[in-house]
Amino acid sequence: MVEISTSILSVKKGEESSTFFELEAGKTDYFHIDVMDGKFVEKNTYKKMLEYASYIKRISNLPLDVHLMVENVKEAINDFLSVEPNIITFHLEACKSKEEVFEIIKYIKIKENNCKVGISIKPDTKIEEIYEFLPYIHMCLVMTVEPGKGGQTLIKDTLKKIEELKRYIENNNIEIDIEADGGINLATAPDVKKAGANILVSGTAILMANDFKVIIDELKK
Ligand code: DX5
Ligand code: ZN
C-alpha cells in the first residue's frame, strides 16, 4: 500500500479552506507543500505556501511534506520549521558541494529533531549522486517532472531511476522512503508503484477530481 501526498500547489483561489478539509476527509496521508523561490525555479510560491502551511497546521493534524525548490535552503528551513513539518526535502542541485549537503542534513536535525530530512533530485540528475547521503536521510524525492509547476506530463525515463534506487536500498539494507513527484495520476500511478515508490505526490489529478476520496483510494491501490 503506498501513501499519497497531495500537492496543494494548484488549489483554487478562494476554495483553499474547503479543499484542505475535503482532502483530509478524503484521506490524503500528507499535504505536499511546494515551496518555490522564483530563483531555483521560475515561479515564486514562497509566501503563499507559508500561509497555506500555517493555516493547515491550525486546522489539521495531518503531516506536512515540505518540498523546498529554493536556492537559499537554510533560510527556507528556518521559515518552514515554524509550521512544524513532518519532513523537509531540499534539492541536491541547490547545494554547491557534498559538504554543504551534509551540513544541511545536520542543520535540519539539530534545529528540529522531530523533522525528517529528504533530498530531491531533478530528472537529469543521476540517481547515483544521491547514494552517499541515503544512510543519513529519511526520504529520497525523485522528480518525475522538471520542478517548477503542476500539471506536467510524467517523464517515463525517471521510472528507471526509481527502479535503480529501489534495488540499491534493498541491496544495501537502507531503510528509506522513495517519493515520486510530478504528473502522477490514475494512468501513471501503477508504473510508478511498480518501479518502487512508496509515497506518491499528486496535485492536478486529485484537485481536479470531484471526489477526492475516490481518486486517493484508487491511487493507493
Ligand atoms: C512541481 C512540484 C510537484 C507538482 C505536482 O515542481 O514539485 O509537487 O506540483 O503536481 P502535479 O501532480 O500536477 O504534477
Ligand atoms: Zn513537489
mmCIF file of C-alpha atoms and ligand atoms in Angstrom:
data_model
loop_
_atom_site.group_PDB
_atom_site.id
_atom_site.type_symbol
_atom_site.label_atom_id
_atom_site.label_comp_id
_atom_site.label_asym_id
_atom_site.label_seq_id
_atom_site.Cartn_x
_atom_site.Cartn_y
_atom_site.Cartn_z
ATOM 1 C CA MET A 1 0.000 0.000 0.000
ATOM 2 C CA VAL A 2 1.510 3.349 -0.961
ATOM 3 C CA GLU A 3 0.903 6.678 0.753
ATOM 4 C CA ILE A 4 -0.462 9.745 -1.031
ATOM 5 C CA SER A 5 0.926 13.238 -0.542
ATOM 6 C CA THR A 6 -1.420 15.766 -2.183
ATOM 7 C CA SER A 7 0.318 18.794 -3.667
ATOM 8 C CA ILE A 8 -1.643 21.951 -2.793
ATOM 9 C CA LEU A 9 0.244 24.000 -5.399
ATOM 10 C CA SER A 10 -2.769 24.331 -7.697
ATOM 11 C CA VAL A 11 -5.518 24.745 -5.096
ATOM 12 C CA LYS A 12 -8.199 27.084 -6.454
ATOM 13 C CA LYS A 13 -8.177 30.631 -5.087
ATOM 14 C CA GLY A 14 -10.986 31.161 -2.601
ATOM 15 C CA GLU A 15 -11.530 27.420 -2.196
ATOM 16 C CA GLU A 16 -8.435 26.762 -0.086
ATOM 17 C CA SER A 17 -10.196 26.094 3.205
ATOM 18 C CA SER A 18 -12.861 23.736 1.830
ATOM 19 C CA THR A 19 -10.232 21.949 -0.291
ATOM 20 C CA PHE A 20 -7.958 21.323 2.691
ATOM 21 C CA PHE A 21 -10.872 19.983 4.772
ATOM 22 C CA GLU A 22 -12.038 17.772 1.905
ATOM 23 C CA LEU A 23 -8.520 16.431 1.309
ATOM 24 C CA GLU A 24 -8.281 15.452 4.977
ATOM 25 C CA ALA A 25 -11.717 13.806 4.750
ATOM 26 C CA GLY A 26 -10.594 12.155 1.508
ATOM 27 C CA LYS A 27 -7.742 10.529 3.481
ATOM 28 C CA THR A 28 -4.673 12.076 1.906
ATOM 29 C CA ASP A 29 -1.704 10.912 4.012
ATOM 30 C CA TYR A 30 0.243 14.177 3.702
ATOM 31 C CA PHE A 31 -0.152 17.715 2.412
ATOM 32 C CA HIS A 32 2.685 18.329 -0.078
ATOM 33 C CA ILE A 33 3.822 21.940 0.221
ATOM 34 C CA ASP A 34 5.597 23.091 -2.959
ATOM 35 C CA VAL A 35 7.872 25.990 -1.968
ATOM 36 C CA MET A 36 9.330 27.876 -4.924
ATOM 37 C CA ASP A 37 11.568 30.953 -4.594
ATOM 38 C CA GLY A 38 11.485 32.337 -8.165
ATOM 39 C CA LYS A 39 15.261 31.602 -8.397
ATOM 40 C CA PHE A 40 15.783 27.829 -8.218
ATOM 41 C CA VAL A 41 12.613 27.635 -10.332
ATOM 42 C CA GLU A 42 10.783 30.447 -12.156
ATOM 43 C CA LYS A 43 7.612 30.603 -10.051
ATOM 44 C CA ASN A 44 7.533 32.124 -6.589
ATOM 45 C CA THR A 45 5.084 30.435 -4.223
ATOM 46 C CA TYR A 46 7.108 31.092 -1.066
ATOM 47 C CA LYS A 47 4.771 33.425 0.825
ATOM 48 C CA LYS A 48 1.611 31.629 -0.320
ATOM 49 C CA MET A 49 2.902 28.206 0.718
ATOM 50 C CA LEU A 50 3.963 29.553 4.121
ATOM 51 C CA GLU A 51 0.440 30.949 4.624
ATOM 52 C CA TYR A 52 -1.225 27.719 3.461
ATOM 53 C CA ALA A 53 1.052 25.562 5.610
ATOM 54 C CA SER A 54 0.386 27.722 8.691
ATOM 55 C CA TYR A 55 -3.363 27.537 8.034
ATOM 56 C CA ILE A 56 -3.308 23.745 7.518
ATOM 57 C CA LYS A 57 -1.315 23.406 10.744
ATOM 58 C CA ARG A 58 -4.174 25.160 12.568
ATOM 59 C CA ILE A 59 -6.994 23.066 11.126
ATOM 60 C CA SER A 60 -5.454 19.628 10.625
ATOM 61 C CA ASN A 61 -3.109 17.174 12.314
ATOM 62 C CA LEU A 62 -2.070 15.618 9.011
ATOM 63 C CA PRO A 63 1.692 15.718 8.394
ATOM 64 C CA LEU A 64 3.207 18.399 6.157
ATOM 65 C CA ASP A 65 5.578 17.188 3.439
ATOM 66 C CA VAL A 66 7.564 20.339 2.575
ATOM 67 C CA HIS A 67 9.305 20.336 -0.806
ATOM 68 C CA LEU A 68 11.859 23.176 -1.000
ATOM 69 C CA MET A 69 12.598 24.262 -4.570
ATOM 70 C CA VAL A 70 14.810 27.114 -3.394
ATOM 71 C CA GLU A 71 18.398 28.320 -3.699
ATOM 72 C CA ASN A 72 18.756 29.522 -0.109
ATOM 73 C CA VAL A 73 17.945 26.238 1.622
ATOM 74 C CA LYS A 74 18.881 27.239 5.182
ATOM 75 C CA GLU A 75 16.715 30.386 5.068
ATOM 76 C CA ALA A 76 13.743 28.303 3.857
ATOM 77 C CA ILE A 77 14.368 25.677 6.545
ATOM 78 C CA ASN A 78 14.225 28.403 9.202
ATOM 79 C CA ASP A 79 10.983 29.771 7.759
ATOM 80 C CA PHE A 80 9.241 26.432 7.299
ATOM 81 C CA LEU A 81 10.296 24.796 10.555
ATOM 82 C CA SER A 82 7.842 27.276 12.103
ATOM 83 C CA VAL A 83 4.954 25.165 10.725
ATOM 84 C CA GLU A 84 6.428 22.022 12.325
ATOM 85 C CA PRO A 85 6.598 19.921 9.136
ATOM 86 C CA ASN A 86 6.831 16.131 9.292
ATOM 87 C CA ILE A 87 9.568 16.271 6.662
ATOM 88 C CA ILE A 88 11.607 18.932 4.856
ATOM 89 C CA THR A 89 13.049 17.992 1.478
ATOM 90 C CA PHE A 90 15.690 20.115 -0.261
ATOM 91 C CA HIS A 91 17.221 19.768 -3.738
ATOM 92 C CA LEU A 92 20.641 18.197 -4.237
ATOM 93 C CA GLU A 93 21.095 20.633 -7.139
ATOM 94 C CA ALA A 94 20.737 23.607 -4.769
ATOM 95 C CA CYS A 95 23.942 22.557 -2.979
ATOM 96 C CA LYS A 96 27.399 23.529 -4.233
ATOM 97 C CA SER A 97 29.294 20.668 -2.550
ATOM 98 C CA LYS A 98 28.733 17.407 -0.709
ATOM 99 C CA GLU A 99 29.927 19.149 2.458
ATOM 100 C CA GLU A 100 27.036 21.574 2.065
ATOM 101 C CA VAL A 101 24.583 18.660 1.674
ATOM 102 C CA PHE A 102 25.819 17.074 4.909
ATOM 103 C CA GLU A 103 25.737 20.469 6.622
ATOM 104 C CA ILE A 104 22.067 20.977 5.676
ATOM 105 C CA ILE A 105 21.129 17.453 6.764
ATOM 106 C CA LYS A 106 22.713 18.161 10.144
ATOM 107 C CA TYR A 107 21.139 21.634 10.277
ATOM 108 C CA ILE A 108 17.600 20.260 9.970
ATOM 109 C CA LYS A 109 18.282 17.553 12.566
ATOM 110 C CA ILE A 110 19.813 19.997 15.055
ATOM 111 C CA LYS A 111 17.157 22.702 14.569
ATOM 112 C CA GLU A 112 14.214 20.371 14.865
ATOM 113 C CA ASN A 113 14.901 16.810 15.822
ATOM 114 C CA ASN A 114 11.319 15.734 15.075
ATOM 115 C CA CYS A 115 11.534 16.825 11.470
ATOM 116 C CA LYS A 116 12.636 14.195 8.972
ATOM 117 C CA VAL A 117 15.071 15.010 6.171
ATOM 118 C CA GLY A 118 14.540 14.390 2.462
ATOM 119 C CA ILE A 119 16.671 15.095 -0.591
ATOM 120 C CA SER A 120 15.122 15.623 -4.014
ATOM 121 C CA ILE A 121 16.745 15.156 -7.412
ATOM 122 C CA LYS A 122 15.688 16.602 -10.757
ATOM 123 C CA PRO A 123 15.032 14.352 -13.778
ATOM 124 C CA ASP A 124 18.504 14.960 -15.288
ATOM 125 C CA THR A 125 20.409 14.246 -12.052
ATOM 126 C CA LYS A 126 21.879 10.713 -11.953
ATOM 127 C CA ILE A 127 20.459 8.554 -9.159
ATOM 128 C CA GLU A 128 23.990 7.539 -8.090
ATOM 129 C CA GLU A 129 24.626 11.121 -6.949
ATOM 130 C CA ILE A 130 22.265 10.607 -4.010
ATOM 131 C CA TYR A 131 23.658 7.274 -2.762
ATOM 132 C CA GLU A 132 26.244 8.591 -0.294
ATOM 133 C CA PHE A 133 23.610 10.639 1.554
ATOM 134 C CA LEU A 134 20.997 7.891 1.904
ATOM 135 C CA PRO A 135 22.147 6.491 5.262
ATOM 136 C CA TYR A 136 21.635 9.962 6.820
ATOM 137 C CA ILE A 137 18.184 10.884 5.462
ATOM 138 C CA HIS A 138 14.624 9.550 5.652
ATOM 139 C CA MET A 139 13.359 10.031 2.106
ATOM 140 C CA CYS A 140 14.535 10.465 -1.466
ATOM 141 C CA LEU A 141 12.144 12.521 -3.608
ATOM 142 C CA VAL A 142 12.613 11.511 -7.245
ATOM 143 C CA MET A 143 11.164 14.240 -9.504
ATOM 144 C CA THR A 144 9.170 12.661 -12.328
ATOM 145 C CA VAL A 145 8.771 16.100 -13.957
ATOM 146 C CA GLU A 146 11.016 19.184 -14.149
ATOM 147 C CA PRO A 147 10.373 21.063 -10.882
ATOM 148 C CA GLY A 148 8.582 24.391 -11.227
ATOM 149 C CA LYS A 149 4.910 23.826 -11.945
ATOM 150 C CA GLY A 150 1.977 21.458 -11.678
ATOM 151 C CA GLY A 151 0.016 19.787 -14.453
ATOM 152 C CA GLN A 152 3.033 18.450 -16.392
ATOM 153 C CA THR A 153 3.372 15.032 -18.054
ATOM 154 C CA LEU A 154 5.373 12.370 -16.199
ATOM 155 C CA ILE A 155 8.828 11.781 -17.746
ATOM 156 C CA LYS A 156 8.936 7.984 -18.260
ATOM 157 C CA ASP A 157 12.757 7.763 -18.090
ATOM 158 C CA THR A 158 12.651 8.807 -14.440
ATOM 159 C CA LEU A 159 10.976 5.497 -13.552
ATOM 160 C CA LYS A 160 14.275 3.700 -14.262
ATOM 161 C CA LYS A 161 15.896 5.895 -11.607
ATOM 162 C CA ILE A 162 13.260 4.807 -9.089
ATOM 163 C CA GLU A 163 13.893 1.144 -10.001
ATOM 164 C CA GLU A 164 17.660 1.587 -9.582
ATOM 165 C CA LEU A 165 17.216 3.388 -6.265
ATOM 166 C CA LYS A 166 14.880 0.653 -5.011
ATOM 167 C CA ARG A 167 17.416 -2.024 -5.967
ATOM 168 C CA TYR A 168 20.244 -0.086 -4.322
ATOM 169 C CA ILE A 169 18.456 0.437 -0.968
ATOM 170 C CA GLU A 170 17.402 -3.210 -0.884
ATOM 171 C CA ASN A 171 20.924 -4.466 -1.683
ATOM 172 C CA ASN A 172 22.389 -2.166 0.978
ATOM 173 C CA ASN A 173 19.696 -2.651 3.650
ATOM 174 C CA ILE A 174 18.890 1.040 3.759
ATOM 175 C CA GLU A 175 15.536 1.964 5.325
ATOM 176 C CA ILE A 176 14.285 4.965 3.338
ATOM 177 C CA ASP A 177 11.074 6.214 1.695
ATOM 178 C CA ILE A 178 11.026 6.764 -2.049
ATOM 179 C CA GLU A 179 8.666 9.566 -3.036
ATOM 180 C CA ALA A 180 7.791 10.275 -6.666
ATOM 181 C CA ASP A 181 6.577 13.733 -7.626
ATOM 182 C CA GLY A 182 5.033 15.109 -10.802
ATOM 183 C CA GLY A 183 2.499 14.009 -13.403
ATOM 184 C CA ILE A 184 1.120 11.229 -11.220
ATOM 185 C CA ASN A 185 -2.479 10.237 -11.969
ATOM 186 C CA LEU A 186 -4.579 7.084 -12.357
ATOM 187 C CA ALA A 187 -2.830 6.265 -15.641
ATOM 188 C CA THR A 188 0.766 6.702 -14.469
ATOM 189 C CA ALA A 189 0.489 5.643 -10.805
ATOM 190 C CA PRO A 190 0.676 1.868 -11.464
ATOM 191 C CA ASP A 191 4.085 2.183 -13.226
ATOM 192 C CA VAL A 192 5.401 4.495 -10.507
ATOM 193 C CA LYS A 193 4.397 1.994 -7.799
ATOM 194 C CA LYS A 194 5.828 -0.927 -9.783
ATOM 195 C CA ALA A 195 9.125 0.982 -10.094
ATOM 196 C CA GLY A 196 9.295 1.092 -6.286
ATOM 197 C CA ALA A 197 7.989 4.430 -4.999
ATOM 198 C CA ASN A 198 6.079 4.101 -1.711
ATOM 199 C CA ILE A 199 4.878 7.715 -1.484
ATOM 200 C CA LEU A 200 3.190 9.317 -4.494
ATOM 201 C CA VAL A 201 2.761 13.065 -4.834
ATOM 202 C CA SER A 202 -0.221 14.112 -6.886
ATOM 203 C CA GLY A 203 -1.632 17.600 -7.379
ATOM 204 C CA THR A 204 -3.641 18.234 -10.515
ATOM 205 C CA ALA A 205 -5.119 14.713 -10.768
ATOM 206 C CA ILE A 206 -6.502 14.896 -7.228
ATOM 207 C CA LEU A 207 -7.549 18.577 -7.151
ATOM 208 C CA MET A 208 -9.415 18.203 -10.470
ATOM 209 C CA ALA A 209 -11.386 15.190 -9.237
ATOM 210 C CA ASN A 210 -14.861 15.856 -7.917
ATOM 211 C CA ASP A 211 -14.465 13.198 -5.220
ATOM 212 C CA PHE A 212 -11.045 13.310 -3.519
ATOM 213 C CA LYS A 213 -11.645 10.092 -1.569
ATOM 214 C CA VAL A 214 -12.358 8.056 -4.694
ATOM 215 C CA ILE A 215 -9.218 9.144 -6.534
ATOM 216 C CA ILE A 216 -6.998 8.919 -3.443
ATOM 217 C CA ASP A 217 -8.236 5.361 -2.807
ATOM 218 C CA GLU A 218 -7.586 4.483 -6.459
ATOM 219 C CA LEU A 219 -4.063 5.940 -6.391
ATOM 220 C CA LYS A 220 -3.301 3.991 -3.204
ATOM 221 C CA LYS A 221 -4.351 0.595 -4.618
HETATM 222 C C1 DX5 B 1 6.443 20.504 -9.259
HETATM 223 C C2 DX5 B 1 6.022 20.095 -7.850
HETATM 224 C C3 DX5 B 1 5.050 18.942 -7.855
HETATM 225 C C4 DX5 B 1 3.762 19.264 -8.627
HETATM 226 C C5 DX5 B 1 2.852 18.047 -8.628
HETATM 227 O O1 DX5 B 1 7.524 21.380 -9.171
HETATM 228 O O2 DX5 B 1 7.140 19.714 -7.090
HETATM 229 O O3 DX5 B 1 4.742 18.608 -6.498
HETATM 230 O O4 DX5 B 1 3.111 20.348 -8.006
HETATM 231 O O5 DX5 B 1 1.702 18.426 -9.320
HETATM 232 P P1 DX5 B 1 1.113 17.503 -10.487
HETATM 233 O O6 DX5 B 1 0.580 16.278 -9.799
HETATM 234 O O7 DX5 B 1 0.035 18.369 -11.069
HETATM 235 O O8 DX5 B 1 2.231 17.198 -11.422
HETATM 236 ZN ZN ZN B 2 6.658 18.852 -5.137
#
